[in-house]
Coordinates of N, CA and C in Angstrom, one line a residue:
M255 N 210.9 -37.6 29.6 CA 212.3 -37.1 29.7 C 213.1 -37.2 30.6
A256 N 212.5 -37.6 31.7 CA 213.2 -38.0 33.0 C 213.8 -39.3 33.0
S257 N 212.8 -40.4 32.4 CA 212.9 -41.6 32.2 C 214.4 -41.6 31.4
T258 N 214.5 -41.1 30.0 CA 215.5 -41.1 29.3 C 216.6 -40.6 29.7
V259 N 216.6 -39.7 30.7 CA 218.2 -39.0 31.3 C 218.5 -39.9 32.3
T260 N 217.4 -40.6 32.9 CA 217.8 -41.7 33.9 C 218.6 -43.0 33.2
T261 N 218.0 -43.3 32.1 CA 218.6 -44.2 31.4 C 219.8 -44.1 30.9
L262 N 220.2 -42.7 30.5 CA 221.4 -42.2 29.8 C 222.5 -42.2 31.0
T263 N 222.0 -41.8 32.0 CA 223.0 -41.7 33.4 C 223.5 -43.1 34.0
T264 N 222.5 -44.1 34.1 CA 222.9 -45.6 34.4 C 223.7 -46.3 33.3
S265 N 223.3 -45.8 32.2 CA 224.5 -46.3 30.9 C 225.7 -46.0 31.0
T266 N 225.6 -44.8 31.4 CA 227.0 -44.1 31.5 C 227.8 -44.8 32.6
I267 N 227.3 -44.8 33.8 CA 228.0 -45.3 34.7 C 228.3 -46.9 34.4
A268 N 227.5 -47.5 33.8 CA 227.6 -49.2 33.4 C 228.8 -49.0 32.5
A269 N 228.8 -48.1 31.3 CA 229.6 -48.6 30.4 C 231.2 -48.0 30.8
T270 N 231.1 -47.1 31.9 CA 232.5 -46.6 32.4 C 232.9 -47.5 33.3
A271 N 232.3 -48.5 33.9 CA 232.6 -49.5 34.6 C 233.2 -50.5 33.7
A272 N 232.5 -50.9 32.8 CA 232.7 -52.1 31.7 C 234.0 -51.7 30.8
S273 N 233.9 -50.6 30.2 CA 235.2 -50.7 29.1 C 236.0 -49.4 29.3
G274 N 236.0 -48.5 30.1 CA 236.8 -47.5 30.0 C 236.6 -46.4 30.8
P275 N 237.5 -45.1 31.0 CA 237.5 -44.1 31.9 C 236.1 -43.2 31.6
L276 N 235.9 -42.5 32.7 CA 234.9 -41.8 32.6 C 234.7 -40.6 31.5
V277 N 236.1 -40.2 31.3 CA 236.1 -39.3 30.3 C 235.6 -39.7 29.0
D278 N 235.6 -41.0 28.7 CA 235.3 -41.5 27.4 C 233.9 -41.3 27.0
Y279 N 232.9 -41.2 28.1 CA 231.6 -41.2 28.0 C 231.0 -39.8 28.8
L280 N 231.7 -39.1 29.2 CA 231.2 -37.9 29.9 C 230.4 -36.9 28.9
W281 N 231.3 -36.8 27.8 CA 230.5 -35.8 26.9 C 229.3 -36.3 26.5
M282 N 228.9 -37.3 26.2 CA 227.6 -37.8 25.9 C 226.5 -37.5 27.1
L283 N 227.0 -37.9 28.4 CA 226.2 -37.4 29.3 C 225.9 -35.8 29.3
I284 N 226.9 -35.2 29.2 CA 226.9 -33.8 29.3 C 225.8 -33.3 28.0
L285 N 225.8 -33.7 27.0 CA 225.3 -33.5 26.0 C 223.8 -34.0 25.9
G286 N 223.4 -35.0 26.5 CA 222.3 -35.6 27.1 C 221.4 -34.5 27.9
F287 N 222.3 -34.2 28.9 CA 221.5 -33.1 30.2 C 221.0 -31.8 29.3
I288 N 222.0 -31.4 28.0 CA 221.6 -30.2 27.7 C 220.6 -30.3 26.6
I289 N 220.5 -31.5 25.9 CA 219.2 -31.7 24.9 C 218.1 -31.9 26.1
A290 N 218.0 -32.8 27.2 CA 217.0 -32.8 28.2 C 216.5 -31.6 28.4
F291 N 217.2 -30.4 28.6 CA 216.7 -29.0 28.7 C 216.0 -28.5 27.7
V292 N 216.6 -28.7 26.4 CA 215.8 -28.2 25.2 C 214.6 -29.0 24.9
L293 N 214.5 -30.3 25.3 CA 213.1 -31.4 25.4 C 212.2 -30.6 26.4
A294 N 212.7 -30.4 27.5 CA 211.7 -29.6 28.5 C 211.0 -28.3 27.9
F295 N 211.8 -27.8 27.4 CA 211.5 -26.3 26.6 C 210.4 -26.6 25.8
S296 N 210.8 -27.5 24.9 CA 209.5 -28.1 23.9 C 208.4 -28.7 24.5
V297 N 208.5 -29.3 25.5 CA 207.3 -29.9 26.1 C 206.5 -28.5 26.6
G298 N 207.0 -27.9 27.3 CA 206.3 -26.8 27.8 C 205.9 -25.6 26.8
A299 N 206.4 -25.6 25.5 CA 205.9 -24.9 24.6 C 204.7 -25.5 23.9
N300 N 204.6 -27.0 24.0 CA 203.4 -27.7 23.2 C 202.7 -28.4 24.0
D301 N 203.2 -29.5 25.0 CA 202.2 -30.2 25.6 C 201.6 -29.8 26.8
V302 N 202.3 -28.7 27.5 CA 201.6 -28.1 28.5 C 200.8 -26.9 28.2
A303 N 201.2 -26.3 27.1 CA 200.1 -25.3 26.7 C 198.7 -26.1 26.3
N304 N 198.8 -27.2 25.7 CA 197.5 -28.1 25.6 C 196.6 -28.1 26.8
S305 N 197.3 -28.4 27.7 CA 196.6 -28.5 29.3 C 196.0 -27.4 29.4
F306 N 196.8 -26.2 29.7 CA 196.3 -24.8 29.9 C 195.3 -24.2 29.0
G307 N 195.4 -24.6 27.7 CA 195.0 -23.8 26.8 C 193.3 -23.5 26.8
T308 N 192.4 -24.4 27.3 CA 191.3 -24.3 27.7 C 191.0 -23.4 28.7
A309 N 191.7 -23.5 29.8 CA 191.7 -22.5 31.0 C 191.9 -20.9 30.4
V310 N 193.0 -20.8 29.6 CA 193.5 -19.3 29.5 C 192.6 -18.8 28.5
G311 N 192.3 -19.7 27.2 CA 191.0 -19.3 26.5 C 189.9 -18.8 26.9
S312 N 189.3 -19.6 28.2 CA 188.0 -19.1 28.8 C 188.2 -18.0 29.8
G313 N 189.4 -17.5 29.9 CA 189.4 -16.4 30.9 C 189.6 -16.8 32.2
V314 N 189.5 -17.9 32.6 CA 189.7 -18.5 34.0 C 191.1 -18.2 34.5
V315 N 192.0 -18.2 33.9 CA 193.4 -17.7 34.4 C 194.0 -17.0 33.2
T316 N 195.0 -15.9 33.7 CA 195.8 -15.2 32.5 C 197.0 -16.0 32.2
L317 N 197.7 -15.6 31.1 CA 198.5 -16.6 30.4 C 200.1 -16.4 31.3
K318 N 200.1 -15.4 32.4 CA 201.1 -15.2 33.4 C 200.8 -16.3 34.6
Q319 N 199.5 -16.2 34.7 CA 199.2 -17.3 35.9 C 199.1 -18.9 35.4
A320 N 199.0 -18.8 34.1 CA 198.9 -20.2 33.7 C 200.5 -20.9 33.8
C321 N 201.4 -20.0 33.4 CA 202.9 -20.2 33.5 C 203.3 -20.5 34.8
I322 N 202.8 -19.9 35.8 CA 203.2 -20.0 37.2 C 202.5 -21.2 37.7
L323 N 201.3 -21.6 37.3 CA 200.8 -22.8 37.9 C 201.3 -24.0 37.1
A324 N 201.5 -24.0 36.1 CA 202.3 -25.1 35.3 C 203.7 -25.2 35.7
S325 N 204.5 -24.2 35.9 CA 205.8 -24.7 36.6 C 205.5 -25.1 37.9
I326 N 204.6 -24.9 38.7 CA 204.4 -25.8 39.9 C 203.9 -27.1 40.1
F327 N 202.7 -26.9 39.4 CA 201.9 -28.3 39.4 C 202.4 -29.4 38.3
E328 N 203.0 -28.8 37.3 CA 203.7 -29.9 36.4 C 204.6 -30.7 37.1
T329 N 205.7 -29.8 38.0 CA 206.9 -30.6 38.6 C 206.3 -31.3 39.8
V330 N 205.4 -30.9 40.6 CA 204.9 -31.8 41.4 C 204.2 -32.9 41.0
G331 N 203.5 -32.9 39.8 CA 202.8 -34.1 39.3 C 203.9 -35.2 38.9
S332 N 205.0 -34.6 38.4 CA 206.0 -35.5 37.8 C 206.7 -36.3 38.8
V333 N 206.8 -35.6 40.1 CA 207.3 -36.2 41.0 C 206.8 -37.3 41.7
L334 N 205.3 -36.9 41.9 CA 204.6 -37.6 42.9 C 203.8 -38.9 41.8
L335 N 203.8 -38.8 40.6 CA 202.8 -39.5 39.8 C 203.5 -39.8 38.7
G336 N 204.8 -39.5 38.4 CA 205.6 -39.7 37.1 C 206.7 -41.0 37.2
A337 N 206.5 -41.9 38.3 CA 207.5 -43.0 38.5 C 207.2 -44.2 37.4
K338 N 205.8 -44.6 37.7 CA 205.4 -45.6 36.8 C 205.5 -45.3 35.2
V339 N 205.1 -44.0 34.8 CA 205.6 -43.7 33.3 C 206.9 -43.9 33.0
S340 N 207.6 -43.1 33.7 CA 209.1 -43.0 33.6 C 209.6 -44.6 33.5
E341 N 209.3 -45.3 34.2 CA 209.8 -46.7 34.1 C 209.3 -47.6 32.9
T342 N 208.0 -47.2 32.6 CA 207.9 -47.7 31.1 C 208.5 -47.4 30.1
I343 N 208.7 -45.8 29.9 CA 209.6 -45.3 28.8 C 211.4 -45.9 29.0
R344 N 211.4 -46.1 30.0 CA 213.0 -46.5 30.5 C 213.2 -47.7 30.0
K345 N 212.6 -48.9 30.4 CA 212.8 -50.0 30.1 C 211.7 -51.1 29.8
G346 N 210.4 -50.6 29.6 CA 209.3 -51.1 29.3 C 208.9 -51.4 27.6
L347 N 209.5 -50.6 27.1 CA 209.2 -50.4 25.5 C 210.5 -51.2 24.8
I348 N 211.7 -51.2 25.2 CA 212.6 -51.6 24.7 C 213.5 -52.9 25.7
D349 N 214.1 -54.0 25.3 CA 214.6 -54.4 26.1 C 216.1 -54.3 26.3
V350 N 216.1 -53.8 27.7 CA 217.6 -53.1 27.7 C 218.5 -54.2 28.1
E351 N 218.1 -55.2 28.4 CA 219.1 -56.3 28.6 C 219.9 -56.8 27.4
M352 N 219.5 -56.4 26.2 CA 220.1 -56.5 24.9 C 221.5 -55.6 24.8
Y353 N 221.2 -54.6 25.9 CA 222.2 -53.7 25.3 C 223.5 -53.7 26.7
N354 N 223.4 -55.0 27.5 CA 224.5 -55.2 28.6 C 225.7 -54.9 28.2
S355 N 226.3 -55.4 26.9 CA 227.4 -55.6 26.6 C 227.9 -54.2 25.6
T356 N 226.6 -53.4 25.3 CA 226.9 -52.4 24.6 C 226.4 -51.3 25.2
Q357 N 226.6 -50.7 26.3 CA 225.8 -49.7 27.1 C 226.0 -48.3 26.3
Q358 N 227.3 -47.9 25.6 CA 227.1 -46.7 24.7 C 226.3 -46.7 23.7
L359 N 225.9 -47.8 23.3 CA 224.8 -47.6 22.3 C 223.6 -47.4 22.8
L360 N 223.2 -47.8 23.9 CA 222.1 -47.3 24.6 C 222.1 -45.9 25.0
M361 N 223.3 -45.5 25.3 CA 223.6 -43.8 25.7 C 223.3 -43.2 24.4
A362 N 223.7 -43.5 23.4 CA 223.7 -42.8 22.1 C 222.2 -42.7 21.7
G363 N 221.7 -44.0 21.8 CA 220.1 -44.2 21.4 C 219.2 -43.3 22.1
S364 N 219.6 -43.1 23.6 CA 218.7 -42.4 24.6 C 218.7 -40.9 24.0
V365 N 220.2 -40.5 23.8 CA 220.5 -39.0 23.1 C 219.4 -38.7 22.0
S366 N 219.9 -39.7 21.2 CA 219.0 -39.6 19.7 C 217.4 -39.5 20.0
A367 N 217.0 -40.2 20.9 CA 215.5 -40.2 21.3 C 215.0 -38.8 21.9
M368 N 215.7 -38.5 22.7 CA 215.7 -37.1 23.1 C 215.9 -35.8 22.0
F369 N 216.7 -36.0 21.4 CA 216.8 -34.8 20.3 C 215.8 -35.2 19.3
G370 N 215.5 -36.1 18.8 CA 214.4 -36.2 17.9 C 213.1 -36.0 18.5
S371 N 212.9 -36.0 19.6 CA 211.6 -35.7 20.2 C 211.5 -34.2 20.3
A372 N 212.4 -33.3 20.8 CA 212.7 -32.2 21.1 C 212.5 -31.2 19.8
V373 N 213.1 -31.9 18.8 CA 212.9 -31.1 17.6 C 211.9 -31.0 17.0
W374 N 210.9 -32.3 16.8 CA 209.8 -32.4 16.3 C 208.7 -31.9 17.2
Q375 N 208.8 -31.4 18.6 CA 207.8 -30.8 19.5 C 208.0 -29.2 19.3
L376 N 209.3 -28.9 18.7 CA 209.6 -27.5 18.6 C 208.9 -27.1 17.3
V377 N 209.3 -28.2 16.2 CA 208.6 -27.7 14.9 C 207.2 -27.6 14.8
A378 N 206.5 -28.6 15.7 CA 205.0 -28.5 15.6 C 204.6 -27.5 16.6
S379 N 205.5 -26.7 17.4 CA 205.1 -25.6 18.1 C 204.7 -24.5 17.3
F380 N 206.1 -24.3 16.4 CA 206.1 -23.2 15.3 C 205.2 -23.4 14.5
L381 N 204.6 -24.5 14.0 CA 203.5 -24.8 13.2 C 202.0 -24.5 14.0
K382 N 202.1 -24.4 15.0 CA 200.8 -24.3 16.0 C 200.2 -25.5 15.9
L383 N 200.9 -26.7 15.9 CA 200.1 -28.2 16.0 C 200.1 -28.6 17.2
P384 N 199.0 -28.9 17.9 CA 199.1 -29.5 19.1 C 199.4 -31.1 18.9
I385 N 200.6 -31.6 19.9 CA 200.9 -33.0 19.7 C 201.0 -33.5 21.2
S386 N 201.3 -34.6 21.4 CA 201.8 -35.2 22.5 C 203.2 -35.5 22.8
G387 N 203.9 -35.3 24.0 CA 205.3 -35.3 24.0 C 205.7 -37.0 24.6
T388 N 204.4 -37.4 25.1 CA 204.5 -38.9 24.9 C 204.5 -39.7 23.7
H389 N 203.6 -39.3 22.7 CA 203.8 -40.1 21.5 C 205.3 -39.6 21.1
C390 N 205.8 -38.5 21.1 CA 207.3 -38.2 20.6 C 208.3 -39.0 21.2
I391 N 208.1 -39.2 22.4 CA 209.4 -40.0 22.8 C 209.0 -41.5 22.9
V392 N 208.0 -42.0 22.9 CA 207.7 -43.4 22.6 C 208.1 -44.0 21.7
G393 N 207.6 -43.1 20.2 CA 208.2 -42.9 18.8 C 209.5 -43.1 18.8
A394 N 210.2 -42.2 19.1 CA 211.6 -42.0 19.1 C 212.3 -43.1 19.7
T395 N 212.2 -43.8 21.0 CA 212.7 -44.5 21.5 C 212.5 -46.1 20.7
I396 N 211.1 -46.3 20.2 CA 211.1 -47.6 19.4 C 211.9 -47.5 18.0
G397 N 212.1 -46.0 17.7 CA 212.9 -45.9 16.3 C 214.4 -46.3 16.4
F398 N 214.9 -45.7 17.7 CA 216.4 -46.1 17.9 C 216.7 -47.5 18.2
S399 N 215.4 -48.2 18.5 CA 215.9 -49.7 19.1 C 215.7 -50.4 17.7
L400 N 214.9 -50.1 17.0 CA 214.7 -50.6 15.5 C 215.9 -50.8 15.1
V401 N 216.6 -49.6 14.8 CA 217.8 -49.3 14.1 C 219.0 -50.2 15.0
A402 N 218.8 -50.3 16.2 CA 220.1 -50.7 16.8 C 220.0 -51.9 17.0
K403 N 218.8 -52.7 17.4 CA 218.8 -54.0 17.6 C 217.8 -54.8 16.8
G404 N 217.2 -54.1 16.0 CA 216.1 -54.8 15.0 C 214.4 -54.9 15.7
Q405 N 213.7 -56.1 15.3 CA 212.4 -56.0 15.7 C 212.6 -56.6 17.3
E406 N 213.5 -57.5 17.4 CA 213.6 -58.0 18.7 C 214.1 -57.3 20.2
G407 N 214.1 -56.2 19.7 CA 214.6 -55.0 20.7 C 213.4 -54.5 21.2
V408 N 212.1 -54.6 20.9 CA 211.2 -54.1 21.0 C 210.1 -54.8 21.7
K409 N 209.5 -54.3 23.0 CA 208.7 -55.2 23.2 C 207.5 -54.7 22.9
W410 N 206.9 -55.5 21.7 CA 205.7 -54.9 21.1 C 204.3 -55.2 21.7
S411 N 204.3 -56.3 22.6 CA 203.1 -56.1 23.6 C 202.6 -54.7 24.3
E412 N 204.0 -54.4 25.0 CA 203.7 -53.4 25.7 C 203.5 -51.8 24.8
L413 N 204.0 -51.8 23.7 CA 204.0 -50.5 22.5 C 202.4 -51.0 22.3
I414 N 201.7 -52.2 22.1 CA 200.2 -52.4 21.7 C 199.3 -51.7 22.7
K415 N 199.8 -52.0 24.0 CA 199.0 -51.5 25.1 C 199.0 -49.9 25.1
I416 N 200.2 -49.3 24.8 CA 200.4 -47.8 25.1 C 199.5 -47.2 23.7
V417 N 199.6 -47.9 22.7 CA 199.0 -47.2 21.5 C 197.4 -47.2 21.7
M418 N 196.9 -48.5 22.4 CA 195.7 -48.5 22.8 C 195.0 -47.5 23.4
S419 N 196.0 -47.4 24.5 CA 195.7 -46.1 25.4 C 195.5 -44.6 24.8
W420 N 196.2 -44.5 23.5 CA 196.1 -43.2 22.7 C 194.6 -42.9 22.2
F421 N 193.8 -44.3 21.9 CA 192.5 -44.2 21.5 C 191.7 -44.0 22.7
I422 N 191.8 -44.8 23.6 CA 190.9 -44.9 24.9 C 190.7 -43.8 25.5
S423 N 192.0 -43.1 25.9 CA 191.8 -42.0 26.6 C 191.1 -41.0 26.0
P424 N 191.2 -40.4 24.9 CA 190.3 -39.3 24.2 C 188.7 -39.7 24.5
L425 N 188.6 -41.1 24.0 CA 187.4 -41.6 24.1 C 186.8 -41.4 25.4
L426 N 187.5 -41.8 26.6 CA 187.0 -41.5 27.8 C 186.8 -40.2 28.4
S427 N 187.9 -39.2 28.3 CA 187.7 -37.9 28.3 C 186.6 -37.2 27.6
G428 N 186.3 -37.5 26.5 CA 185.2 -37.0 25.8 C 183.8 -37.4 26.6
I429 N 183.7 -38.8 27.0 CA 182.7 -39.3 27.7 C 182.4 -38.6 29.1
M430 N 183.4 -38.2 29.8 CA 183.5 -37.6 31.0 C 183.1 -36.2 31.0
S431 N 183.8 -35.6 29.9 CA 183.6 -34.2 29.6 C 182.1 -33.9 29.5
G432 N 181.5 -34.7 28.7 CA 180.0 -34.9 28.2 C 179.1 -35.0 29.2
I433 N 179.2 -35.8 30.2 CA 178.6 -36.1 31.3 C 178.5 -34.8 32.3
L434 N 179.7 -34.6 32.3 CA 180.2 -33.3 33.3 C 179.4 -32.1 33.0
F435 N 179.3 -31.8 31.6 CA 178.9 -30.6 31.0 C 177.2 -30.5 31.2
F436 N 176.8 -31.9 30.9 CA 175.4 -32.1 31.0 C 174.9 -31.8 32.2
L437 N 175.6 -32.3 33.5 CA 175.1 -31.8 34.7 C 175.2 -30.4 35.1
V438 N 176.3 -29.8 34.7 CA 176.3 -28.5 35.1 C 175.3 -27.7 34.4
R439 N 174.9 -28.0 33.1 CA 174.1 -27.1 32.2 C 172.9 -27.4 33.0
A440 N 172.3 -28.6 33.3 CA 170.9 -29.1 33.7 C 170.8 -28.2 35.3
F441 N 171.8 -28.5 36.2 CA 171.6 -27.8 37.5 C 172.1 -26.7 37.8
I442 N 172.9 -26.0 36.9 CA 173.3 -24.9 37.3 C 173.2 -23.8 36.3
L443 N 173.7 -24.2 35.0 CA 173.4 -22.8 33.9 C 172.0 -22.4 33.7
R444 N 171.2 -23.4 33.6 CA 169.7 -23.5 33.4 C 168.9 -22.9 34.2
K445 N 169.5 -22.7 35.4 CA 168.6 -22.3 36.4 C 168.3 -20.8 36.5
A446 N 167.4 -20.2 37.4 CA 166.9 -18.6 37.0 C 168.3 -17.9 37.5
D447 N 168.8 -18.5 38.7 CA 169.9 -17.6 39.1 C 170.9 -18.8 39.4
P448 N 172.2 -19.1 38.5 CA 173.0 -20.0 38.5 C 174.2 -19.6 39.4
V449 N 174.4 -18.6 39.9 CA 175.5 -18.4 40.9 C 175.3 -19.1 42.1
P450 N 174.1 -19.1 42.8 CA 174.1 -19.9 44.2 C 174.3 -21.3 43.6
N451 N 173.9 -21.8 42.9 CA 174.2 -23.3 42.7 C 175.5 -23.3 42.3
G452 N 176.3 -22.6 41.6 CA 177.6 -22.9 41.1 C 178.3 -22.8 42.4
L453 N 178.2 -21.9 43.2 CA 178.8 -21.8 44.5 C 178.8 -22.9 45.4
R454 N 177.6 -23.7 45.3 CA 177.2 -24.8 46.3 C 177.9 -26.0 45.4
A455 N 178.1 -26.1 44.1 CA 178.6 -27.1 43.6 C 180.4 -27.0 43.6
L456 N 180.7 -25.9 43.8 CA 182.3 -25.9 43.9 C 182.9 -26.7 44.7
P457 N 182.5 -27.0 46.1 CA 182.9 -27.7 47.1 C 183.0 -29.0 46.8
V458 N 182.1 -29.6 45.9 CA 181.8 -30.8 45.3 C 183.0 -31.3 44.2
F459 N 183.1 -30.1 43.0 CA 184.1 -30.3 42.3 C 185.5 -30.4 43.0
Y460 N 185.7 -29.5 43.9 CA 187.1 -29.4 44.3 C 187.2 -31.0 45.3
A461 N 186.2 -31.1 46.0 CA 186.6 -32.8 46.6 C 186.9 -33.8 45.7
C462 N 185.9 -33.9 44.6 CA 186.4 -35.0 43.5 C 187.8 -34.7 42.8
T463 N 188.3 -33.6 42.7 CA 189.6 -33.4 41.8 C 190.6 -33.7 43.1
V464 N 190.3 -33.4 44.3 CA 191.6 -33.6 45.1 C 191.5 -35.2 45.3
G465 N 190.3 -35.6 45.7 CA 190.2 -37.2 45.8 C 190.9 -38.1 44.8
I466 N 190.5 -37.7 43.4 CA 191.2 -38.3 42.3 C 192.7 -38.4 42.4
N467 N 193.3 -36.9 42.6 CA 194.5 -36.8 42.8 C 195.3 -37.6 44.0
L468 N 194.6 -37.7 45.3 CA 195.2 -38.4 46.4 C 195.1 -39.8 46.2
F469 N 194.1 -40.5 45.4 CA 193.8 -41.7 45.1 C 195.3 -42.2 44.1
S470 N 195.3 -41.4 43.2 CA 196.4 -41.5 42.2 C 197.7 -41.5 43.1
I471 N 198.0 -40.6 43.8 CA 199.2 -40.9 44.8 C 199.4 -41.9 45.5
M472 N 198.3 -42.4 46.3 CA 198.5 -43.3 47.1 C 198.4 -44.7 46.2
Y473 N 197.9 -44.9 45.3 CA 197.8 -46.2 44.5 C 199.0 -46.2 43.5
T474 N 199.4 -45.4 42.9 CA 200.6 -45.2 42.1 C 201.8 -45.3 43.0
G475 N 201.9 -44.2 43.8 CA 203.1 -44.0 44.7 C 204.3 -43.8 44.1
A476 N 204.9 -42.5 44.7 CA 206.3 -42.3 44.1 C 207.4 -43.1 44.9
P477 N 208.4 -43.5 44.4 CA 209.5 -44.3 44.9 C 209.9 -43.7 46.2
W478 N 210.1 -42.3 46.3 CA 210.9 -41.7 47.5 C 209.8 -41.7 48.6
L479 N 208.5 -41.8 48.5 CA 207.3 -41.9 49.4 C 207.3 -43.2 49.9
K480 N 207.8 -44.2 49.4 CA 207.6 -45.6 50.1 C 208.8 -45.9 51.3
S481 N 209.9 -45.4 51.0 CA 210.7 -45.5 52.4 C 210.4 -45.0 53.5
P482 N 209.8 -43.8 53.4 CA 209.4 -43.0 55.0 C 207.9 -43.9 55.3
R483 N 207.4 -44.7 54.4 CA 206.1 -45.3 55.1 C 206.7 -46.6 55.4
R484 N 207.5 -47.2 54.8 CA 208.1 -48.4 55.4 C 209.0 -48.2 56.9
W485 N 209.7 -47.0 57.1 CA 210.3 -46.7 58.1 C 209.4 -46.6 59.3
L486 N 208.0 -45.8 59.0 CA 206.9 -45.7 60.2 C 206.6 -47.0 60.4
A487 N 206.4 -47.9 59.4 CA 205.7 -48.9 59.6 C 206.6 -50.0 60.7
C488 N 207.8 -49.7 60.3 CA 208.8 -50.7 60.9 C 208.9 -50.2 62.6
A489 N 208.9 -48.7 62.5 CA 208.9 -48.1 64.0 C 207.9 -48.5 64.9
H490 N 206.6 -48.4 64.2 CA 205.4 -48.7 65.0 C 205.4 -50.2 65.2
F491 N 205.6 -51.0 64.5 CA 206.0 -52.7 64.8 C 206.9 -52.6 65.9
R492 N 208.0 -52.3 66.1 CA 208.9 -52.2 67.2 C 208.5 -51.7 68.6
R493 N 207.7 -50.6 68.4 CA 207.0 -50.0 69.5 C 206.1 -51.2 70.2
L494 N 205.3 -51.9 69.4 CA 204.3 -52.9 69.6 C 205.0 -54.0 70.2
Q495 N 206.2 -54.2 69.8 CA 206.9 -55.4 70.4 C 207.4 -55.2 71.9
A496 N 208.0 -53.7 71.7 CA 208.6 -53.3 73.3 C 207.3 -53.6 74.2
S497 N 206.0 -53.1 73.7 CA 204.8 -52.8 74.8 C 204.5 -54.5 75.4
V498 N 204.7 -55.2 74.4 CA 204.0 -56.7 74.6 C 205.0 -57.1 75.7
C499 N 206.5 -57.1 75.4 CA 207.4 -57.7 76.1 C 207.5 -56.9 77.7

C-alpha cells in the first residue's frame, strides 16, 4: 500500500512539472490517499487477521490485545523491514520508465490497483476467505500495466520470482513448524511435568525470535536508518584523522 501511494505521489509531482498546474492532478492524489486508507482497513480485516488468528484461537491473547499488538508491530515492521518489498512493488513489477511521458497514466493505474485490491480484500473478508494482501496488490499492479502498456510493461522475470515465493514460503513454513512442534512435543509436552521445561525453553524461543528480527533489520535495513549510520561512521573517521594529525 505504501509503495503504491509513493508511486502515486511521485507521479503527481512529475506530471505537475511536465504538463500542467497542480490542481489538474491534485484530485487524483487525494483520491489515492482516501483509497489507501480503505486498503489499509481491508488489510487489517483480512491479512493481519490471518497472522493473529492462531494466537487468538489458542487463547494466548484476546481479540482486543491482538488488535493493540497488531497496530504497534505491523507499523514498526513496515517501517523497519518494508522498504525492499515496497521498492519491488513500486518499480520492480512494471517498467516505470515507460510512463515518463505519461505520468498521469501511472497515477491512474496506481489508484486503480489500490481500489481493486481493497475491494477484493473486503469481499473476501465478508466471505470469510483468508487471502494475501501481497497477492492482491501484485495482481492489481500487473493488471493495470497489461491494460496500459501491454506485455512489454511487465517485468516477467521479477514476477516469476514472486510467484515462486508464494509456493516456497508455505512449504518452508510448514517444514519449520513441523520441526518446532516435534521438538516441543518431545522435550516439553511429553515430560511428566512439562511446565519447568517450558519455562526453561522460553528464553531460547525469545532469543531466536529477537535474533531473527534483528538480523532482518540489519540485513535489509530501513532507508532512514542508513543516514544516521553513515553520519556516525563519517564522524568517527574525522575523529581518527584528528587524533593522527
